[in-house]
Tab-separated table of C-alpha atoms and ligand atoms in Angstrom:
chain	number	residue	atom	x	y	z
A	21	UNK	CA	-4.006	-8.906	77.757
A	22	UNK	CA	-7.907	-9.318	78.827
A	23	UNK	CA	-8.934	-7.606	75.927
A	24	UNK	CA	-9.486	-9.767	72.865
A	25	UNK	CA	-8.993	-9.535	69.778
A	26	UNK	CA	-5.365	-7.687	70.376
A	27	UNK	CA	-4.738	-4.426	68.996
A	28	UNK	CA	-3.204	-4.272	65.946
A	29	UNK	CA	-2.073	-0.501	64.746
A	30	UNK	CA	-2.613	-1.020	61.465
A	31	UNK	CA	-0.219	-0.663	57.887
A	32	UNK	CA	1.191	2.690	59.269
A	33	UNK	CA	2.807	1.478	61.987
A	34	UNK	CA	5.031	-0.599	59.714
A	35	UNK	CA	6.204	2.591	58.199
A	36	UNK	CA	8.782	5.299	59.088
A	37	UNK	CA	11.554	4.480	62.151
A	38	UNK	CA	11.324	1.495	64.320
A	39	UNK	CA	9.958	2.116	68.274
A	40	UNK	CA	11.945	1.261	71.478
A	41	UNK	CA	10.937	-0.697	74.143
A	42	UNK	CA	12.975	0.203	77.353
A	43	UNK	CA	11.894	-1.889	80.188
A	44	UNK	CA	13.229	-3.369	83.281
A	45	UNK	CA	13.087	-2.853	86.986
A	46	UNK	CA	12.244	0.281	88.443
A	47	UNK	CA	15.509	1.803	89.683
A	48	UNK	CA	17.556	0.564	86.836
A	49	UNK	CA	17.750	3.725	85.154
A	50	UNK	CA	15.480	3.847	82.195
A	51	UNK	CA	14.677	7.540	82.818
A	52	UNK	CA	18.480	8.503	83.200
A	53	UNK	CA	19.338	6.983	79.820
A	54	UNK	CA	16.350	8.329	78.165
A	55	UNK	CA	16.798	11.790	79.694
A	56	UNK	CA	20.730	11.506	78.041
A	57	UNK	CA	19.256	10.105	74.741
A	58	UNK	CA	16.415	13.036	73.978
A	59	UNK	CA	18.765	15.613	75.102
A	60	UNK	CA	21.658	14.250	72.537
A	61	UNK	CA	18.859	13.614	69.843
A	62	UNK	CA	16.613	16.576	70.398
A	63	UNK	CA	13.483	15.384	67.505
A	64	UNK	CA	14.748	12.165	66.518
A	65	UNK	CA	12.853	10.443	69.533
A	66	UNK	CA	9.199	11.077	71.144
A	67	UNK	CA	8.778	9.846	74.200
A	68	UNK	CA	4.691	7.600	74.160
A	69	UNK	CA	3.370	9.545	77.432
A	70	UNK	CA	1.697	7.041	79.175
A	71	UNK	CA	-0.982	6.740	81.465
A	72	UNK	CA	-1.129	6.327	84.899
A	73	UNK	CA	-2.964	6.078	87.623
A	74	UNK	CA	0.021	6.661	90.171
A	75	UNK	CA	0.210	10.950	91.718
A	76	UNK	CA	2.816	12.527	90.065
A	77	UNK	CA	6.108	12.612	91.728
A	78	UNK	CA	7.781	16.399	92.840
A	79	UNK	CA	8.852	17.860	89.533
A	80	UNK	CA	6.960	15.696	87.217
A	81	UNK	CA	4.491	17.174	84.690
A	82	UNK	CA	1.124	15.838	83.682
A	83	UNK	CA	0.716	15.477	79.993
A	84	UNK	CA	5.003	15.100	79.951
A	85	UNK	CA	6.033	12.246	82.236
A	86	UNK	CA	2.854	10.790	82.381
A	87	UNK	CA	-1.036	11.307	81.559
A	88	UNK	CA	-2.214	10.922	85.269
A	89	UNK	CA	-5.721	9.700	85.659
A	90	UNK	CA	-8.003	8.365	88.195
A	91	UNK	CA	-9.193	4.707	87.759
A	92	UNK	CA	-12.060	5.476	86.791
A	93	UNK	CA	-11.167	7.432	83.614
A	94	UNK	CA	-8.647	5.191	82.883
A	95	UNK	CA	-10.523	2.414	82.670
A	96	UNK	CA	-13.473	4.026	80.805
A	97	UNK	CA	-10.561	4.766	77.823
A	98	UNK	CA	-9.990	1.337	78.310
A	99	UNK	CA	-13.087	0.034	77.804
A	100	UNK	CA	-13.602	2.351	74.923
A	101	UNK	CA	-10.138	0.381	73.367
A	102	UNK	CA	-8.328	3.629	73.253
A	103	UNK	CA	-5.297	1.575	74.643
A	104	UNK	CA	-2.801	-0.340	72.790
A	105	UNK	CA	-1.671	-2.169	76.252
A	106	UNK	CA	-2.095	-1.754	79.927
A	107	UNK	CA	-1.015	-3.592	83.136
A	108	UNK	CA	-1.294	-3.310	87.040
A	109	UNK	CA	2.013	-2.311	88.370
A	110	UNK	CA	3.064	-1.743	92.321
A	111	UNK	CA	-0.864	-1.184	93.042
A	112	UNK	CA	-1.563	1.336	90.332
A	113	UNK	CA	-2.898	1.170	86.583
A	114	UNK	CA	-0.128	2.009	83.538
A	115	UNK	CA	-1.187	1.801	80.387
A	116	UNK	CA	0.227	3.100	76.584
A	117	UNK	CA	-2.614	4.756	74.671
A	118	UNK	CA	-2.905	4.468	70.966
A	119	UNK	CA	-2.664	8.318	70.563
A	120	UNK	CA	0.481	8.423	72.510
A	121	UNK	CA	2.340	6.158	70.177
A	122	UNK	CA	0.554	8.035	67.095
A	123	UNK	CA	1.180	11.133	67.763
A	124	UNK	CA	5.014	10.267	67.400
A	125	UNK	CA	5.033	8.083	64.420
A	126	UNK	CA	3.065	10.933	62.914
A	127	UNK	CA	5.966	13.745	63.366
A	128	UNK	CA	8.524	10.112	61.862
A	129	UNK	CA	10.381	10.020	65.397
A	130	UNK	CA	11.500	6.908	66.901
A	131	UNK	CA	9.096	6.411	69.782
A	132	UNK	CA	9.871	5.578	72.627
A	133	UNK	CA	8.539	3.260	75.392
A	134	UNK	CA	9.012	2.603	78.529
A	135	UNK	CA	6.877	-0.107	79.863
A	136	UNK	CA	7.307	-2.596	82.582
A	137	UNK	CA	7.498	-6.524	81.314
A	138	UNK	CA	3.755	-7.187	81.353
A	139	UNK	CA	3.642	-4.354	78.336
A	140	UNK	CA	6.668	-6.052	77.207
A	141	UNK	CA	4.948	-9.713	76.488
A	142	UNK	CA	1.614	-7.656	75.765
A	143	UNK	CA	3.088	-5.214	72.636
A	144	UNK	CA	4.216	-8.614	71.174
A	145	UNK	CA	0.938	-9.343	70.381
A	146	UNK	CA	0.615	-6.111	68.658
A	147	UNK	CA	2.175	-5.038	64.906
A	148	UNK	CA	4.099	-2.362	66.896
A	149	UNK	CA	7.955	-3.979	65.937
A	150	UNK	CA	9.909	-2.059	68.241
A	151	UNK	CA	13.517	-3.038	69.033
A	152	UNK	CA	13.241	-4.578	73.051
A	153	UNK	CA	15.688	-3.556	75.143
A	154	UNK	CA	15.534	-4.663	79.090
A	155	UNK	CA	17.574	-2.307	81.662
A	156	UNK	CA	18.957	-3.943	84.433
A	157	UNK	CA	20.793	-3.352	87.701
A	158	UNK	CA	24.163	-5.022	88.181
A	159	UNK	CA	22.615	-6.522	91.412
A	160	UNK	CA	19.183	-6.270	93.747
A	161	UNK	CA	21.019	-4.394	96.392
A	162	UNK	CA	22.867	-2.185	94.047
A	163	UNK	CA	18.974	-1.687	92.496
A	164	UNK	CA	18.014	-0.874	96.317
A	165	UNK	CA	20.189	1.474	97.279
A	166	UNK	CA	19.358	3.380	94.069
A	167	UNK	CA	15.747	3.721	94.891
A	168	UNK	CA	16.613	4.284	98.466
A	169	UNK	CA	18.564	7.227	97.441
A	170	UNK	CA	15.701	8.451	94.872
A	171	UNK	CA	13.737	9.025	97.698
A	172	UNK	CA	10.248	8.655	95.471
A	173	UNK	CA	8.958	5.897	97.741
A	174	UNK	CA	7.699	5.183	100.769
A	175	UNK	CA	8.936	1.804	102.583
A	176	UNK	CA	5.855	0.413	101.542
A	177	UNK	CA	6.567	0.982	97.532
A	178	UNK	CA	9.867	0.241	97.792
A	179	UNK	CA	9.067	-3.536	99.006
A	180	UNK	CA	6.463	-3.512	96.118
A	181	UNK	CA	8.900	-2.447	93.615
A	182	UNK	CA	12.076	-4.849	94.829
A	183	UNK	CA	9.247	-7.965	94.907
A	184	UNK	CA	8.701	-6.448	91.488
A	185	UNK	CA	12.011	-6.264	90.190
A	186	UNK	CA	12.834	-9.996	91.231
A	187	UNK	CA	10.417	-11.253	89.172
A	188	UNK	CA	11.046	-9.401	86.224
A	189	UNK	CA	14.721	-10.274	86.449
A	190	UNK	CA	13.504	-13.719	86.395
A	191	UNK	CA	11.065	-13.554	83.035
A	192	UNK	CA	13.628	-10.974	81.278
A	193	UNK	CA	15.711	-14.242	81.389
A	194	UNK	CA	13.312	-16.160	78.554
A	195	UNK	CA	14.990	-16.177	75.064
A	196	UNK	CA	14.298	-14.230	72.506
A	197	UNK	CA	12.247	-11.717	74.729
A	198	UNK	CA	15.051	-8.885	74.458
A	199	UNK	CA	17.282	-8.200	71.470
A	200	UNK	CA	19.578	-6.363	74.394
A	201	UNK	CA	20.341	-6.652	77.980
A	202	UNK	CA	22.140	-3.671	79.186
A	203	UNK	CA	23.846	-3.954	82.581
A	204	UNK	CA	23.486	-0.568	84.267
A	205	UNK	CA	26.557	-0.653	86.086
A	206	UNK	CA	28.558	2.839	84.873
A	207	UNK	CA	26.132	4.725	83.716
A	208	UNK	CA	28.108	6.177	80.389
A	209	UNK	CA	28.950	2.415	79.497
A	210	UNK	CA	24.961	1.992	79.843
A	211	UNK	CA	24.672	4.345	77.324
A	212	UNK	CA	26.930	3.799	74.657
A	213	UNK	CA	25.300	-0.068	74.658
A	214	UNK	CA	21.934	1.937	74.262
A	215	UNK	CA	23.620	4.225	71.471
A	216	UNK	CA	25.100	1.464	69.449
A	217	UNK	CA	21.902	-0.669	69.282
A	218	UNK	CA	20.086	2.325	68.757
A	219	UNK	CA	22.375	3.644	65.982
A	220	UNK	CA	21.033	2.269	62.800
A	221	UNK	CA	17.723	3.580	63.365
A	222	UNK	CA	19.348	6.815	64.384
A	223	UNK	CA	21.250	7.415	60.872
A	224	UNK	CA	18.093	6.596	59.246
A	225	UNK	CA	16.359	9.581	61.373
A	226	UNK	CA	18.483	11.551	60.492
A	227	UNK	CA	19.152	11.246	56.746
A	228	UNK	CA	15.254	11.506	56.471
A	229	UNK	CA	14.964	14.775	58.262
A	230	UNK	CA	17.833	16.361	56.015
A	231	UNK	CA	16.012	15.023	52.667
B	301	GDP	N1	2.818	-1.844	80.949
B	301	GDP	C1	3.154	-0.582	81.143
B	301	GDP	N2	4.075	-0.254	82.064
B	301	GDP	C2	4.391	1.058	82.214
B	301	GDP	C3	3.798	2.083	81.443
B	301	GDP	N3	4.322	3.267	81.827
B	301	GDP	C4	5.236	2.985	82.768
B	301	GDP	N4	5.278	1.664	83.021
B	301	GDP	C5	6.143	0.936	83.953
B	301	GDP	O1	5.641	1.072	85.249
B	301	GDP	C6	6.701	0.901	86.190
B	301	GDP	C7	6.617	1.968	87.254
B	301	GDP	O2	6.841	3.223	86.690
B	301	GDP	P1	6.984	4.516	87.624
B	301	GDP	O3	5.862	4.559	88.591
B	301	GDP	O4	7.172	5.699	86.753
B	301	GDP	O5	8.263	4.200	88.517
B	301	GDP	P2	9.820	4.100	88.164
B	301	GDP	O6	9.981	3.173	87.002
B	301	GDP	O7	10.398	3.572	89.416
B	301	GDP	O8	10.297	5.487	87.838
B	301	GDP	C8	7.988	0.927	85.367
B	301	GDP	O9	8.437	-0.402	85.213
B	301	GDP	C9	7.558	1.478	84.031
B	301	GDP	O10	8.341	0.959	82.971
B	301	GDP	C10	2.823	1.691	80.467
B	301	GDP	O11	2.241	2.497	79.747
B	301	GDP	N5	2.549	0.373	80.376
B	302	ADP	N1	24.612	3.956	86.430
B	302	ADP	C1	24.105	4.538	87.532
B	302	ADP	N2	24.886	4.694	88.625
B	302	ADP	C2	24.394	5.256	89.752
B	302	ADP	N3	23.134	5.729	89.884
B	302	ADP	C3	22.309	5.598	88.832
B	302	ADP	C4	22.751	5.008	87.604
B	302	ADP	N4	21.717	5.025	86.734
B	302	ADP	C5	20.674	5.594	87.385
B	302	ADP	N5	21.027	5.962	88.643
B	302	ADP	C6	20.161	6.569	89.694
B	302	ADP	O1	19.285	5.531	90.138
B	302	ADP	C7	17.977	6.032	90.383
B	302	ADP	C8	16.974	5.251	89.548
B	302	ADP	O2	17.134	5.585	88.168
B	302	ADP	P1	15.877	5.897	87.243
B	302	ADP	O3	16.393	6.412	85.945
B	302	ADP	O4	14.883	6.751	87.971
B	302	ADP	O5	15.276	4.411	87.066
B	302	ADP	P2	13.967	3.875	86.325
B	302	ADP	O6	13.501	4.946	85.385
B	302	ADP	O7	14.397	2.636	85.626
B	302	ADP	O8	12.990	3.603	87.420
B	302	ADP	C9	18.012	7.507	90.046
B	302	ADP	O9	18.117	8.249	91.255
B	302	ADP	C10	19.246	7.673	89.175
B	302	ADP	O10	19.843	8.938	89.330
């Protein structure tokens, strides 16, 4: 991160439920398994809306998916240290806001992010603590085919994100970076890995909503 000193969120974000980290390359299916998660565990989780300076894709709602900004705005909030991390990704700006992560840890849901691995290495530096999970395809032409068959990019974005995903594959291999892998071969396996890892902090959701 450019930005020195690095963020730190403060006491409160030692309190309540731990935050998730999903990351990994795009295609794996971070969105799938999310999209299976909140609509199994309806208010234990709250998705951290990023920001983004990519156009929304058919279907996807501003404020919902995604913040989505111009540069220029973005990097004004920037500048203004509004944002806990951000990073260049396939020619376009993402970035997690400190209000997006917030506003979940103030209703005590497990927040969720999904962030590519430059967030990854950069919410280290933070007192965030989330549990790190990495999503990965069970090959690059597996990972292909998937975002062929998406049809959200043009030839052009695809190349960026495959160039992307290669390298991320690479760095996800350093030790201690994840706590999980999860191979996103069968896509209900995927998510009973993500459910068991996920479980403890689940339970404790849940017991504090009933009390
Ligand atoms: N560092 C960082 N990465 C983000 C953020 N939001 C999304 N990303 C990552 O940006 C990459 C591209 O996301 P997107 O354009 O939605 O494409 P998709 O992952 O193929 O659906 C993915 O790896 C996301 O995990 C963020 O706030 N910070
Ligand atoms: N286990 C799976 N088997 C087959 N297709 C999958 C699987 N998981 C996800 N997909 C498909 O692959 C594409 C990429 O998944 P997506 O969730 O958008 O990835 P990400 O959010 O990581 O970029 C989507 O079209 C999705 O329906």
């Amino acid at each position: 991160m450019q930005n020195l000193p690095f963020p730190r969120m403060g006491p409160s974000a030692m309190q309540g439920p731990r935050p998730v980290v999903l990351s990994g390359p795009s295609g794996a299916g971070k969105s799938t398994l999310l999209k299976k998660l909140f609509k199994d565990y309806e208010n234990v989780f709250g998705f951290s809306v990023s920001h983004t300076t990519r156009k929304p894709r058919p279907g996807e709602v501003n404020g919902k998916d995604y913040h989505f900004v111009t540069r220029e705005e973005m990097q004004k909030e920037i500048d203004a240290g509004e944002f806990i991390e951000h990073a260049e990704f396939s020619g376009n700006m993402y970035g997690t806001s400190k209000g997006a992560v917030q506003a979940i840890q103030a209703q005590n849901q497990i927040c969720v992010l999904d962030i590519d691995i430059q967030g990854v290495k950069n919410i280290k530096r933070t007192d965030l603590n989330p549990i790190y999970i990495s999503v990965q395809p069970p090959s690059i032409d597996v990972l292909e085919k998937r975002l062929r068959d998406r049809r959200t990019e043009t030839e052009e974005g695809l190349r960026k994100r495959l160039t992307a995903a290669c390298v991320d594959l690479e760095l996800s291999k350093e030790p201690g970076l994840f706590d999980l892998v999860i191979i996103n071969d069968d896509l209900e396996k995927a998510y009973s890995e993500l459910k068991e890892v996920l479980w403890e902090e689940i339970k404790k959701a849940q017991e504090s909503k009933k009390s």
